[in-house]
Amino acid sequence: MLEMRPSCEHCNKQLPFDAKDAMICTFECTFCETCATVLLHKICPNCGGNFTKRPQRPKELLLKYPVSTKVVHQPVSIDTHLKR
């Protein structure tokens, strides 16, 4: 079951369960599409993996499978990330 974190790890933009611009890596690191593609060049700064669109959880399943309230906000040093 995906954790479905509520915000972008870099810019802290809110990414609700139905966000069309939420991106995740294989470890569910969560970023908005702008940060993942433009700033991070589609490479996760935490694991080095790629990003994919996060699936949307249907609203009718939220009671049975709630999304996470855990906010992970750790802005990335873009210069350091790009030197990898």
XYZ file of N, CA and C in Angstrom:
252
model
N 0.847 -1.174 0.000
C 0.000 0.000 0.000
C 0.894 1.239 0.000
N 0.675 2.128 -0.929
C 1.441 3.365 -0.986
C 1.138 4.253 0.219
N 2.178 4.880 0.723
C 2.026 5.772 1.874
C 1.284 7.054 1.491
N 1.482 7.533 0.281
C 0.822 8.742 -0.224
C 1.092 9.950 0.680
N 2.338 10.374 0.710
C 2.729 11.526 1.536
C 2.057 12.800 1.033
N 1.781 13.735 1.942
C 0.932 14.876 1.614
C 1.604 16.087 0.972
N 2.949 16.047 0.805
C 3.599 17.245 0.257
C 4.927 16.908 -0.412
N 5.418 17.864 -1.177
C 6.707 17.736 -1.862
C 7.832 17.854 -0.840
N 8.783 16.932 -0.901
C 9.905 16.962 0.042
C 10.782 18.198 -0.136
N 10.846 18.739 -1.337
C 11.715 19.890 -1.576
C 11.013 21.219 -1.279
N 9.921 21.494 -1.955
C 9.284 22.818 -1.828
C 8.099 22.842 -0.859
N 7.704 21.673 -0.363
C 6.602 21.530 0.594
C 5.225 21.847 -0.001
N 5.123 21.845 -1.335
C 3.823 22.050 -1.989
C 2.887 20.930 -1.551
N 1.644 21.264 -1.280
C 0.650 20.274 -0.885
C 0.317 19.355 -2.063
N 0.325 18.051 -1.792
C 0.023 17.048 -2.813
C -1.046 16.094 -2.256
N -2.307 16.486 -2.329
C -3.376 15.646 -1.785
C -3.492 14.327 -2.543
N -4.340 13.443 -2.044
C -4.500 12.100 -2.601
C -4.776 12.071 -4.099
N -5.385 13.128 -4.620
C -5.753 13.159 -6.036
C -4.886 14.107 -6.865
N -3.719 14.489 -6.330
C -2.833 15.426 -7.045
C -2.352 14.803 -8.348
N -2.493 15.550 -9.416
C -2.055 15.067 -10.723
C -0.566 15.315 -10.946
N 0.050 16.113 -10.091
C 1.471 16.446 -10.273
C 2.375 15.832 -9.202
N 1.906 14.803 -8.524
C 2.732 14.124 -7.517
C 3.597 13.065 -8.203
N 4.876 13.054 -7.850
C 5.832 12.095 -8.409
C 6.458 11.318 -7.256
N 6.737 10.030 -7.476
C 7.388 9.215 -6.454
C 8.515 8.395 -7.086
N 9.459 7.997 -6.230
C 10.499 7.067 -6.659
C 10.139 5.698 -6.095
N 11.003 4.731 -6.260
C 10.722 3.374 -5.804
C 10.582 3.258 -4.284
N 11.154 4.218 -3.534
C 11.034 4.214 -2.077
C 9.957 5.176 -1.579
N 9.140 5.668 -2.487
C 8.033 6.580 -2.200
C 8.466 7.973 -1.770
N 9.716 8.340 -2.047
C 10.095 9.740 -1.856
C 9.131 10.522 -2.744
N 8.607 11.609 -2.237
C 7.524 12.312 -2.923
C 7.921 13.748 -3.237
N 7.765 14.111 -4.503
C 8.085 15.453 -4.976
C 6.999 15.904 -5.939
N 6.832 17.211 -6.072
C 5.909 17.721 -7.084
C 6.590 17.552 -8.447
N 5.811 17.582 -9.480
C 6.345 17.356 -10.823
C 7.403 18.392 -11.210
N 7.205 19.640 -10.831
C 8.186 20.680 -11.168
C 9.530 20.397 -10.515
N 9.536 20.107 -9.231
C 10.804 19.811 -8.553
C 11.448 18.549 -9.114
N 10.659 17.502 -9.334
C 11.194 16.223 -9.812
C 11.792 16.335 -11.207
N 11.138 17.070 -12.084
C 11.608 17.112 -13.469
C 12.539 18.275 -13.770
N 12.186 19.466 -13.333
C 12.978 20.654 -13.677
C 14.207 20.790 -12.782
N 14.018 20.717 -11.479
C 15.140 20.928 -10.557
C 16.018 19.692 -10.373
N 15.388 18.530 -10.262
C 16.123 17.305 -9.936
C 16.440 16.446 -11.158
N 15.995 16.881 -12.331
C 16.286 16.190 -13.596
C 15.890 14.714 -13.573
N 14.752 14.440 -12.941
C 14.138 13.106 -12.891
C 14.978 12.073 -12.130
N 15.857 12.533 -11.239
C 16.678 11.633 -10.428
C 16.414 11.936 -8.959
N 15.989 10.940 -8.203
C 15.696 11.126 -6.782
C 16.989 11.457 -6.027
N 16.985 12.540 -5.257
C 18.187 12.919 -4.507
C 18.474 12.002 -3.319
N 17.488 11.208 -2.921
C 17.655 10.323 -1.773
C 18.223 8.957 -2.154
N 17.752 8.398 -3.271
C 18.176 7.039 -3.637
C 18.835 6.942 -5.004
N 18.733 7.991 -5.808
C 19.326 7.964 -7.140
C 18.447 7.307 -8.192
N 17.255 6.878 -7.789
C 16.332 6.257 -8.739
C 15.564 7.291 -9.540
N 14.729 6.793 -10.441
C 13.930 7.694 -11.265
C 12.574 7.960 -10.611
N 11.855 8.904 -11.174
C 10.514 9.242 -10.699
C 9.460 8.749 -11.669
N 8.288 8.497 -11.128
C 7.116 8.173 -11.925
C 5.923 8.894 -11.303
N 4.876 9.060 -12.083
C 3.665 9.696 -11.547
C 3.104 8.832 -10.422
N 2.734 9.483 -9.330
C 2.106 8.745 -8.229
C 0.658 8.463 -8.605
N 0.206 7.230 -8.434
C -1.203 6.934 -8.727
C -2.117 7.732 -7.796
N -3.321 7.950 -8.255
C -4.298 8.660 -7.429
C -5.146 7.637 -6.678
N -5.352 7.894 -5.398
C -6.200 7.001 -4.613
C -7.650 7.467 -4.759
N -8.556 6.570 -5.136
C -9.963 6.955 -5.268
C -10.516 7.475 -3.929
N -11.264 8.536 -4.003
C -11.812 9.183 -2.815
C -12.618 8.217 -1.953
N -13.333 7.288 -2.586
C -14.176 6.362 -1.825
C -13.364 5.338 -1.023
N -12.061 5.250 -1.259
C -11.217 4.318 -0.504
C -10.422 4.989 0.618
N -10.579 6.291 0.781
C -9.797 7.021 1.788
C -10.104 6.603 3.222
N -11.328 6.256 3.516
C -11.650 5.824 4.882
C -10.995 4.485 5.199
N -11.022 3.589 4.248
C -10.428 2.266 4.449
C -8.899 2.311 4.354
N -8.400 3.127 3.454
C -6.951 3.256 3.227
C -6.554 4.729 3.258
N -6.430 5.310 4.436
C -6.116 6.737 4.533
C -4.703 7.044 4.033
N -4.535 8.254 3.573
C -3.216 8.701 3.130
C -2.399 9.141 4.342
N -1.117 9.230 4.168
C -0.224 9.608 5.252
C -0.366 11.088 5.613
N -0.137 11.388 6.859
C -0.081 12.779 7.307
C 1.365 13.169 7.607
N 2.289 12.241 7.382
C 3.711 12.456 7.655
C 4.317 13.390 6.612
N 4.726 14.563 7.051
C 5.357 15.532 6.161
C 6.864 15.335 6.221
N 7.456 15.122 5.053
C 8.914 15.031 4.942
C 9.340 16.261 4.152
N 9.867 17.254 4.842
C 10.305 18.483 4.171
C 11.795 18.647 4.421
N 12.581 18.272 3.420
C 14.028 18.398 3.511
C 14.532 18.912 2.169
N 14.526 20.253 2.004
C 14.941 20.830 0.729
C 16.303 20.290 0.274
N 16.382 20.048 -1.019
C 17.568 19.467 -1.632
C 18.563 20.566 -1.988
N 19.830 20.328 -1.757
C 20.873 21.222 -2.260
C 21.018 20.906 -3.747
N 20.466 21.743 -4.581
C 20.444 21.480 -6.023
C 21.867 21.369 -6.576
N 22.775 22.243 -6.164
C 24.154 22.182 -6.656
C 24.792 20.846 -6.338
N 24.628 20.362 -5.112
C 25.183 19.074 -4.717
C 24.532 17.940 -5.503
N 23.232 18.024 -5.677
C 22.493 16.982 -6.399
C 22.961 16.877 -7.848
N 23.161 18.004 -8.506
C 23.543 17.984 -9.901
C 24.980 17.521 -10.135
N 25.808 17.548 -9.091
C 27.186 17.105 -9.220
C 27.345 15.601 -9.070
N 26.295 14.902 -8.717
C 26.345 13.442 -8.539
C 26.721 12.737 -9.803
